[in-house]
Amino acid sequence: MSDALRPMAKQRLYEQVLDRLRQYVVEGGLKAGDRLPPERDLAQRLGVSRASVKQAIVVLEVQGLVEARHGGGTYLVRDSLDVEPVEEMVERRRRLPDVLDAREALETKLAELAAERRTDDDLAAMRDALAHMAGEIERDGHGIEGDRLFHAAVTAAAHSGLLAEFMRSIADQIAESRTESLRQPGRPDRSLAQHQAILDAIAARQPQQAATAMRRHVRTVAKVRLLDWDPGEAR
């Protein structure tokens, strides 16, 4: 029997709140740094429970679109609320831990090998990547492309064809974890500093220090709001 005529899912109440908040930001011309009304006011004006408003705010926070400050309200991080479908968030949350495990195993070894085998050209590529990332951050970006270039340069510096192939095989998942991490508040600058520590160890030909610095970095990448979010509460 065709699956096309299966019952349509009803839009969750908090998803309706998200739609209204997106519209509110557009119509009000709100920009990054502007504050949203308090949850109590939003609930009253929208005619919904505070729980529904809170669920919507959590989804926005998980996606890096707002920053909730303790006792200080909720502020826009970007100029719009282009919300990712919740179903996609749930699926990404399901696969993210495996991706992070693979990154730690592979990239820690790659950093160690890079410290042993790197060339001057390899170091130049890493430095160029960090300069690119710093430029992105200065322009209020997340530094995503510079991050990609840096990790690609470390992989190349390890001069291991098989490990490089493993990295290519999960490139899409790695890109997803990169975006998830770098949109956390304050994360781009911290990531840049950790990259510099990795580069310093590789440049000094210190394999164990390079591996330790990479492990510390990947474990920081693993600390994302998405993994603290309970999809069950948002259904």
PDB file of C-alpha atoms in Angstrom:
ATOM      1  CA  MET A   1       0.000   0.000   0.000  1.00  0.00           C
ATOM      2  CA  SER A   2       1.282   3.466  -0.891  1.00  0.00           C
ATOM      3  CA  ASP A   3       2.865   5.477   1.905  1.00  0.00           C
ATOM      4  CA  ALA A   4       1.878   8.753   0.260  1.00  0.00           C
ATOM      5  CA  LEU A   5      -1.553   8.939   1.919  1.00  0.00           C
ATOM      6  CA  ARG A   6      -0.430   8.193   5.452  1.00  0.00           C
ATOM      7  CA  PRO A   7      -1.890  10.521   8.111  1.00  0.00           C
ATOM      8  CA  MET A   8      -0.254  13.931   8.113  1.00  0.00           C
ATOM      9  CA  ALA A   9       1.661  14.892  11.230  1.00  0.00           C
ATOM     10  CA  LYS A  10       0.183  17.787  13.152  1.00  0.00           C
ATOM     11  CA  GLN A  11       2.452  20.736  13.684  1.00  0.00           C
ATOM     12  CA  ARG A  12       3.619  20.827  17.273  1.00  0.00           C
ATOM     13  CA  LEU A  13       2.609  23.882  19.253  1.00  0.00           C
ATOM     14  CA  TYR A  14       6.174  24.964  19.890  1.00  0.00           C
ATOM     15  CA  GLU A  15       6.810  24.803  16.119  1.00  0.00           C
ATOM     16  CA  GLN A  16       3.993  27.308  15.672  1.00  0.00           C
ATOM     17  CA  VAL A  17       5.752  29.464  18.255  1.00  0.00           C
ATOM     18  CA  LEU A  18       8.937  29.217  16.179  1.00  0.00           C
ATOM     19  CA  ASP A  19       7.039  30.381  13.092  1.00  0.00           C
ATOM     20  CA  ARG A  20       5.661  33.371  14.997  1.00  0.00           C
ATOM     21  CA  LEU A  21       9.072  34.281  16.401  1.00  0.00           C
ATOM     22  CA  ARG A  22      10.605  34.137  12.933  1.00  0.00           C
ATOM     23  CA  GLN A  23       7.873  36.455  11.671  1.00  0.00           C
ATOM     24  CA  TYR A  24       8.328  38.768  14.663  1.00  0.00           C
ATOM     25  CA  VAL A  25      12.049  39.146  13.960  1.00  0.00           C
ATOM     26  CA  VAL A  26      11.428  39.928  10.282  1.00  0.00           C
ATOM     27  CA  GLU A  27       8.599  42.392  10.861  1.00  0.00           C
ATOM     28  CA  GLY A  28      10.411  44.089  13.729  1.00  0.00           C
ATOM     29  CA  GLY A  29      13.673  44.376  11.802  1.00  0.00           C
ATOM     30  CA  LEU A  30      15.577  42.792  14.670  1.00  0.00           C
ATOM     31  CA  LYS A  31      19.293  42.193  14.263  1.00  0.00           C
ATOM     32  CA  ALA A  32      22.036  40.219  15.995  1.00  0.00           C
ATOM     33  CA  GLY A  33      22.366  41.426  19.577  1.00  0.00           C
ATOM     34  CA  ASP A  34      18.724  42.438  19.921  1.00  0.00           C
ATOM     35  CA  ARG A  35      16.727  40.969  22.777  1.00  0.00           C
ATOM     36  CA  LEU A  36      13.581  38.891  22.413  1.00  0.00           C
ATOM     37  CA  PRO A  37      10.655  39.582  24.770  1.00  0.00           C
ATOM     38  CA  PRO A  38      10.715  37.576  28.034  1.00  0.00           C
ATOM     39  CA  GLU A  39       9.218  34.077  27.912  1.00  0.00           C
ATOM     40  CA  ARG A  40       6.334  35.151  30.166  1.00  0.00           C
ATOM     41  CA  ASP A  41       5.407  37.990  27.804  1.00  0.00           C
ATOM     42  CA  LEU A  42       5.714  35.775  24.736  1.00  0.00           C
ATOM     43  CA  ALA A  43       3.454  33.150  26.271  1.00  0.00           C
ATOM     44  CA  GLN A  44       0.835  35.740  27.160  1.00  0.00           C
ATOM     45  CA  ARG A  45       0.894  37.477  23.776  1.00  0.00           C
ATOM     46  CA  LEU A  46       0.825  34.220  21.818  1.00  0.00           C
ATOM     47  CA  GLY A  47      -1.790  32.596  24.039  1.00  0.00           C
ATOM     48  CA  VAL A  48       0.308  29.514  24.762  1.00  0.00           C
ATOM     49  CA  SER A  49       1.975  27.994  27.816  1.00  0.00           C
ATOM     50  CA  ARG A  50       5.435  29.063  28.948  1.00  0.00           C
ATOM     51  CA  ALA A  51       6.491  25.452  28.398  1.00  0.00           C
ATOM     52  CA  SER A  52       5.773  25.774  24.670  1.00  0.00           C
ATOM     53  CA  VAL A  53       7.726  29.025  24.507  1.00  0.00           C
ATOM     54  CA  LYS A  54      10.623  27.475  26.433  1.00  0.00           C
ATOM     55  CA  GLN A  55      10.708  24.502  24.023  1.00  0.00           C
ATOM     56  CA  ALA A  56      10.902  26.904  21.085  1.00  0.00           C
ATOM     57  CA  ILE A  57      13.706  28.924  22.720  1.00  0.00           C
ATOM     58  CA  VAL A  58      15.687  25.746  23.436  1.00  0.00           C
ATOM     59  CA  VAL A  59      15.449  24.708  19.776  1.00  0.00           C
ATOM     60  CA  LEU A  60      16.702  28.154  18.725  1.00  0.00           C
ATOM     61  CA  GLU A  61      19.525  27.934  21.253  1.00  0.00           C
ATOM     62  CA  VAL A  62      20.553  24.458  20.088  1.00  0.00           C
ATOM     63  CA  GLN A  63      20.788  25.776  16.531  1.00  0.00           C
ATOM     64  CA  GLY A  64      22.959  28.693  17.612  1.00  0.00           C
ATOM     65  CA  LEU A  65      20.365  31.276  16.597  1.00  0.00           C
ATOM     66  CA  VAL A  66      19.869  32.794  20.047  1.00  0.00           C
ATOM     67  CA  GLU A  67      21.856  33.043  23.262  1.00  0.00           C
ATOM     68  CA  ALA A  68      19.974  32.651  26.532  1.00  0.00           C
ATOM     69  CA  ARG A  69      21.775  34.550  29.277  1.00  0.00           C
ATOM     70  CA  HIS A  70      21.042  33.612  32.875  1.00  0.00           C
ATOM     71  CA  GLY A  71      18.902  36.342  34.332  1.00  0.00           C
ATOM     72  CA  GLY A  72      19.518  38.520  31.305  1.00  0.00           C
ATOM     73  CA  GLY A  73      17.049  37.401  28.656  1.00  0.00           C
ATOM     74  CA  THR A  74      17.395  35.848  25.217  1.00  0.00           C
ATOM     75  CA  TYR A  75      19.360  37.589  22.458  1.00  0.00           C
ATOM     76  CA  LEU A  76      19.633  37.057  18.726  1.00  0.00           C
ATOM     77  CA  VAL A  77      22.967  35.696  17.534  1.00  0.00           C
ATOM     78  CA  ARG A  78      22.119  36.222  13.870  1.00  0.00           C
ATOM     79  CA  ASP A  79      19.937  38.659  11.952  1.00  0.00           C
ATOM     80  CA  SER A  80      17.255  36.068  11.286  1.00  0.00           C
ATOM     81  CA  LEU A  81      15.683  32.919  12.709  1.00  0.00           C
ATOM     82  CA  ASP A  82      16.095  30.460   9.836  1.00  0.00           C
ATOM     83  CA  VAL A  83      15.173  27.403  11.836  1.00  0.00           C
ATOM     84  CA  GLU A  84      16.258  23.914  10.787  1.00  0.00           C
ATOM     85  CA  PRO A  85      13.451  21.302  10.774  1.00  0.00           C
ATOM     86  CA  VAL A  86      13.316  19.499  14.101  1.00  0.00           C
ATOM     87  CA  GLU A  87      13.352  16.066  12.410  1.00  0.00           C
ATOM     88  CA  GLU A  88      16.749  16.909  10.900  1.00  0.00           C
ATOM     89  CA  MET A  89      18.031  17.966  14.314  1.00  0.00           C
ATOM     90  CA  VAL A  90      16.886  14.679  15.832  1.00  0.00           C
ATOM     91  CA  GLU A  91      18.675  12.671  13.131  1.00  0.00           C
ATOM     92  CA  ARG A  92      21.850  14.714  13.483  1.00  0.00           C
ATOM     93  CA  ARG A  93      21.796  14.254  17.240  1.00  0.00           C
ATOM     94  CA  ARG A  94      21.505  10.490  16.734  1.00  0.00           C
ATOM     95  CA  ARG A  95      24.615  10.181  14.569  1.00  0.00           C
ATOM     96  CA  LEU A  96      26.802  12.901  16.107  1.00  0.00           C
ATOM     97  CA  PRO A  97      28.348  10.790  18.941  1.00  0.00           C
ATOM     98  CA  ASP A  98      29.652   8.179  16.475  1.00  0.00           C
ATOM     99  CA  VAL A  99      31.131  10.900  14.275  1.00  0.00           C
ATOM    100  CA  LEU A 100      32.894  12.474  17.240  1.00  0.00           C
ATOM    101  CA  ASP A 101      34.314   9.103  18.332  1.00  0.00           C
ATOM    102  CA  ALA A 102      35.683   8.550  14.825  1.00  0.00           C
ATOM    103  CA  ARG A 103      37.170  12.043  14.705  1.00  0.00           C
ATOM    104  CA  GLU A 104      38.987  11.582  17.994  1.00  0.00           C
ATOM    105  CA  ALA A 105      40.443   8.228  16.951  1.00  0.00           C
ATOM    106  CA  LEU A 106      41.532   9.330  13.487  1.00  0.00           C
ATOM    107  CA  GLU A 107      42.574  12.923  14.027  1.00  0.00           C
ATOM    108  CA  THR A 108      44.578  12.247  17.174  1.00  0.00           C
ATOM    109  CA  LYS A 109      46.705   9.770  15.208  1.00  0.00           C
ATOM    110  CA  LEU A 110      46.930  12.126  12.262  1.00  0.00           C
ATOM    111  CA  ALA A 111      48.282  14.907  14.479  1.00  0.00           C
ATOM    112  CA  GLU A 112      50.853  12.532  15.955  1.00  0.00           C
ATOM    113  CA  LEU A 113      52.031  11.433  12.509  1.00  0.00           C
ATOM    114  CA  ALA A 114      52.023  15.018  11.242  1.00  0.00           C
ATOM    115  CA  ALA A 115      54.472  15.969  13.996  1.00  0.00           C
ATOM    116  CA  GLU A 116      56.779  13.197  12.818  1.00  0.00           C
ATOM    117  CA  ARG A 117      56.451  13.653   9.047  1.00  0.00           C
ATOM    118  CA  ARG A 118      55.471  17.241   8.301  1.00  0.00           C
ATOM    119  CA  THR A 119      57.359  19.309   5.764  1.00  0.00           C
ATOM    120  CA  ASP A 120      57.847  23.056   5.590  1.00  0.00           C
ATOM    121  CA  ASP A 121      55.120  23.190   2.937  1.00  0.00           C
ATOM    122  CA  ASP A 122      52.776  21.360   5.291  1.00  0.00           C
ATOM    123  CA  LEU A 123      53.424  23.915   8.020  1.00  0.00           C
ATOM    124  CA  ALA A 124      52.813  26.747   5.561  1.00  0.00           C
ATOM    125  CA  ALA A 125      49.436  25.232   4.643  1.00  0.00           C
ATOM    126  CA  MET A 126      48.444  25.025   8.322  1.00  0.00           C
ATOM    127  CA  ARG A 127      49.484  28.615   8.961  1.00  0.00           C
ATOM    128  CA  ASP A 128      47.565  29.811   5.915  1.00  0.00           C
ATOM    129  CA  ALA A 129      44.496  27.935   7.177  1.00  0.00           C
ATOM    130  CA  LEU A 130      44.702  29.604  10.584  1.00  0.00           C
ATOM    131  CA  ALA A 131      45.097  33.016   8.968  1.00  0.00           C
ATOM    132  CA  HIS A 132      42.013  32.297   6.877  1.00  0.00           C
ATOM    133  CA  MET A 133      40.060  31.228   9.966  1.00  0.00           C
ATOM    134  CA  ALA A 134      41.148  34.315  11.900  1.00  0.00           C
ATOM    135  CA  GLY A 135      39.969  36.502   9.028  1.00  0.00           C
ATOM    136  CA  GLU A 136      36.577  34.798   8.989  1.00  0.00           C
ATOM    137  CA  ILE A 137      36.166  35.343  12.729  1.00  0.00           C
ATOM    138  CA  GLU A 138      37.173  39.004  12.436  1.00  0.00           C
ATOM    139  CA  ARG A 139      34.371  39.390   9.877  1.00  0.00           C
ATOM    140  CA  ASP A 140      31.887  37.931  12.433  1.00  0.00           C
ATOM    141  CA  GLY A 141      31.905  34.522  10.795  1.00  0.00           C
ATOM    142  CA  HIS A 142      32.186  31.124  12.415  1.00  0.00           C
ATOM    143  CA  GLY A 143      35.541  30.273  10.832  1.00  0.00           C
ATOM    144  CA  ILE A 144      34.150  27.136   9.217  1.00  0.00           C
ATOM    145  CA  GLU A 145      36.212  27.202   6.030  1.00  0.00           C
ATOM    146  CA  GLY A 146      39.435  27.977   7.888  1.00  0.00           C
ATOM    147  CA  ASP A 147      38.704  25.118  10.269  1.00  0.00           C
ATOM    148  CA  ARG A 148      38.196  22.759   7.328  1.00  0.00           C
ATOM    149  CA  LEU A 149      41.431  23.900   5.711  1.00  0.00           C
ATOM    150  CA  PHE A 150      43.404  23.428   8.927  1.00  0.00           C
ATOM    151  CA  HIS A 151      42.228  19.878   9.555  1.00  0.00           C
ATOM    152  CA  ALA A 152      42.814  19.048   5.886  1.00  0.00           C
ATOM    153  CA  ALA A 153      46.368  20.388   6.197  1.00  0.00           C
ATOM    154  CA  VAL A 154      47.013  18.256   9.291  1.00  0.00           C
ATOM    155  CA  THR A 155      45.699  15.205   7.447  1.00  0.00           C
ATOM    156  CA  ALA A 156      47.967  15.930   4.474  1.00  0.00           C
ATOM    157  CA  ALA A 157      50.961  16.445   6.787  1.00  0.00           C
ATOM    158  CA  ALA A 158      50.539  12.941   8.214  1.00  0.00           C
ATOM    159  CA  HIS A 159      51.351  11.519   4.760  1.00  0.00           C
ATOM    160  CA  SER A 160      49.155   8.463   5.313  1.00  0.00           C
ATOM    161  CA  GLY A 161      47.087   7.583   2.276  1.00  0.00           C
ATOM    162  CA  LEU A 162      44.841   5.154   4.103  1.00  0.00           C
ATOM    163  CA  LEU A 163      44.040   7.479   7.007  1.00  0.00           C
ATOM    164  CA  ALA A 164      43.374  10.275   4.532  1.00  0.00           C
ATOM    165  CA  GLU A 165      40.936   7.985   2.721  1.00  0.00           C
ATOM    166  CA  PHE A 166      39.158   7.240   5.998  1.00  0.00           C
ATOM    167  CA  MET A 167      38.802  10.977   6.577  1.00  0.00           C
ATOM    168  CA  ARG A 168      37.394  11.521   3.106  1.00  0.00           C
ATOM    169  CA  SER A 169      34.852   8.765   3.670  1.00  0.00           C
ATOM    170  CA  ILE A 170      33.290  10.688   6.585  1.00  0.00           C
ATOM    171  CA  ALA A 171      33.893  14.188   5.242  1.00  0.00           C
ATOM    172  CA  ASP A 172      30.191  15.086   5.184  1.00  0.00           C
ATOM    173  CA  GLN A 173      29.672  13.982   8.780  1.00  0.00           C
ATOM    174  CA  ILE A 174      32.790  15.848   9.889  1.00  0.00           C
ATOM    175  CA  ALA A 175      31.528  19.006   8.182  1.00  0.00           C
ATOM    176  CA  GLU A 176      28.275  18.628  10.088  1.00  0.00           C
ATOM    177  CA  SER A 177      30.064  18.291  13.436  1.00  0.00           C
ATOM    178  CA  ARG A 178      32.261  21.285  12.555  1.00  0.00           C
ATOM    179  CA  THR A 179      29.273  23.516  11.906  1.00  0.00           C
ATOM    180  CA  GLU A 180      27.536  22.280  15.048  1.00  0.00           C
ATOM    181  CA  SER A 181      30.564  23.113  17.184  1.00  0.00           C
ATOM    182  CA  LEU A 182      31.549  26.453  15.680  1.00  0.00           C
ATOM    183  CA  ARG A 183      28.108  27.964  16.056  1.00  0.00           C
ATOM    184  CA  GLN A 184      28.325  27.590  19.835  1.00  0.00           C
ATOM    185  CA  PRO A 185      28.786  31.025  21.469  1.00  0.00           C
ATOM    186  CA  GLY A 186      32.479  31.838  21.908  1.00  0.00           C
ATOM    187  CA  ARG A 187      33.595  28.640  20.200  1.00  0.00           C
ATOM    188  CA  PRO A 188      35.347  30.048  17.069  1.00  0.00           C
ATOM    189  CA  ASP A 189      37.980  31.954  19.076  1.00  0.00           C
ATOM    190  CA  ARG A 190      38.549  28.979  21.363  1.00  0.00           C
ATOM    191  CA  SER A 191      38.885  26.642  18.395  1.00  0.00           C
ATOM    192  CA  LEU A 192      41.398  28.963  16.746  1.00  0.00           C
ATOM    193  CA  ALA A 193      43.533  28.963  19.898  1.00  0.00           C
ATOM    194  CA  GLN A 194      43.396  25.164  20.091  1.00  0.00           C
ATOM    195  CA  HIS A 195      44.420  24.906  16.447  1.00  0.00           C
ATOM    196  CA  GLN A 196      47.422  27.077  17.207  1.00  0.00           C
ATOM    197  CA  ALA A 197      48.440  24.713  20.024  1.00  0.00           C
ATOM    198  CA  ILE A 198      48.200  21.771  17.636  1.00  0.00           C
ATOM    199  CA  LEU A 199      50.271  23.596  15.045  1.00  0.00           C
ATOM    200  CA  ASP A 200      52.906  24.573  17.603  1.00  0.00           C
ATOM    201  CA  ALA A 201      53.364  20.935  18.641  1.00  0.00           C
ATOM    202  CA  ILE A 202      53.529  19.748  15.033  1.00  0.00           C
ATOM    203  CA  ALA A 203      56.036  22.464  14.143  1.00  0.00           C
ATOM    204  CA  ALA A 204      58.191  21.469  17.133  1.00  0.00           C
ATOM    205  CA  ARG A 205      58.044  17.811  16.064  1.00  0.00           C
ATOM    206  CA  GLN A 206      56.434  16.745  19.333  1.00  0.00           C
ATOM    207  CA  PRO A 207      54.128  13.815  18.429  1.00  0.00           C
ATOM    208  CA  GLN A 208      52.661  13.163  21.870  1.00  0.00           C
ATOM    209  CA  GLN A 209      51.993  16.823  22.534  1.00  0.00           C
ATOM    210  CA  ALA A 210      50.352  17.144  19.112  1.00  0.00           C
ATOM    211  CA  ALA A 211      48.135  14.130  19.801  1.00  0.00           C
ATOM    212  CA  THR A 212      47.180  15.503  23.215  1.00  0.00           C
ATOM    213  CA  ALA A 213      46.359  18.927  21.781  1.00  0.00           C
ATOM    214  CA  MET A 214      44.226  17.362  19.047  1.00  0.00           C
ATOM    215  CA  ARG A 215      42.404  15.135  21.531  1.00  0.00           C
ATOM    216  CA  ARG A 216      41.648  18.144  23.714  1.00  0.00           C
ATOM    217  CA  HIS A 217      40.352  20.008  20.673  1.00  0.00           C
ATOM    218  CA  VAL A 218      38.085  17.220  19.447  1.00  0.00           C
ATOM    219  CA  ARG A 219      36.652  16.777  22.932  1.00  0.00           C
ATOM    220  CA  THR A 220      35.845  20.480  22.963  1.00  0.00           C
ATOM    221  CA  VAL A 221      34.106  20.013  19.612  1.00  0.00           C
ATOM    222  CA  ALA A 222      32.010  17.321  21.292  1.00  0.00           C
ATOM    223  CA  LYS A 223      30.632  19.800  23.836  1.00  0.00           C
ATOM    224  CA  VAL A 224      27.636  21.060  21.895  1.00  0.00           C
ATOM    225  CA  ARG A 225      24.190  22.111  23.038  1.00  0.00           C
ATOM    226  CA  LEU A 226      22.589  19.620  20.676  1.00  0.00           C
ATOM    227  CA  LEU A 227      23.757  16.645  22.742  1.00  0.00           C
ATOM    228  CA  ASP A 228      22.180  18.128  25.890  1.00  0.00           C
ATOM    229  CA  TRP A 229      18.862  18.582  24.130  1.00  0.00           C
ATOM    230  CA  ASP A 230      16.201  15.944  24.755  1.00  0.00           C
ATOM    231  CA  PRO A 231      14.194  15.506  21.537  1.00  0.00           C
ATOM    232  CA  GLY A 232      11.493  13.777  23.533  1.00  0.00           C
ATOM    233  CA  GLU A 233      10.691  16.993  25.336  1.00  0.00           C
ATOM    234  CA  ALA A 234      10.142  18.756  22.036  1.00  0.00           C
ATOM    235  CA  ARG A 235       7.585  16.339  20.603  1.00  0.00           C
TER     236      ARG A 235
END
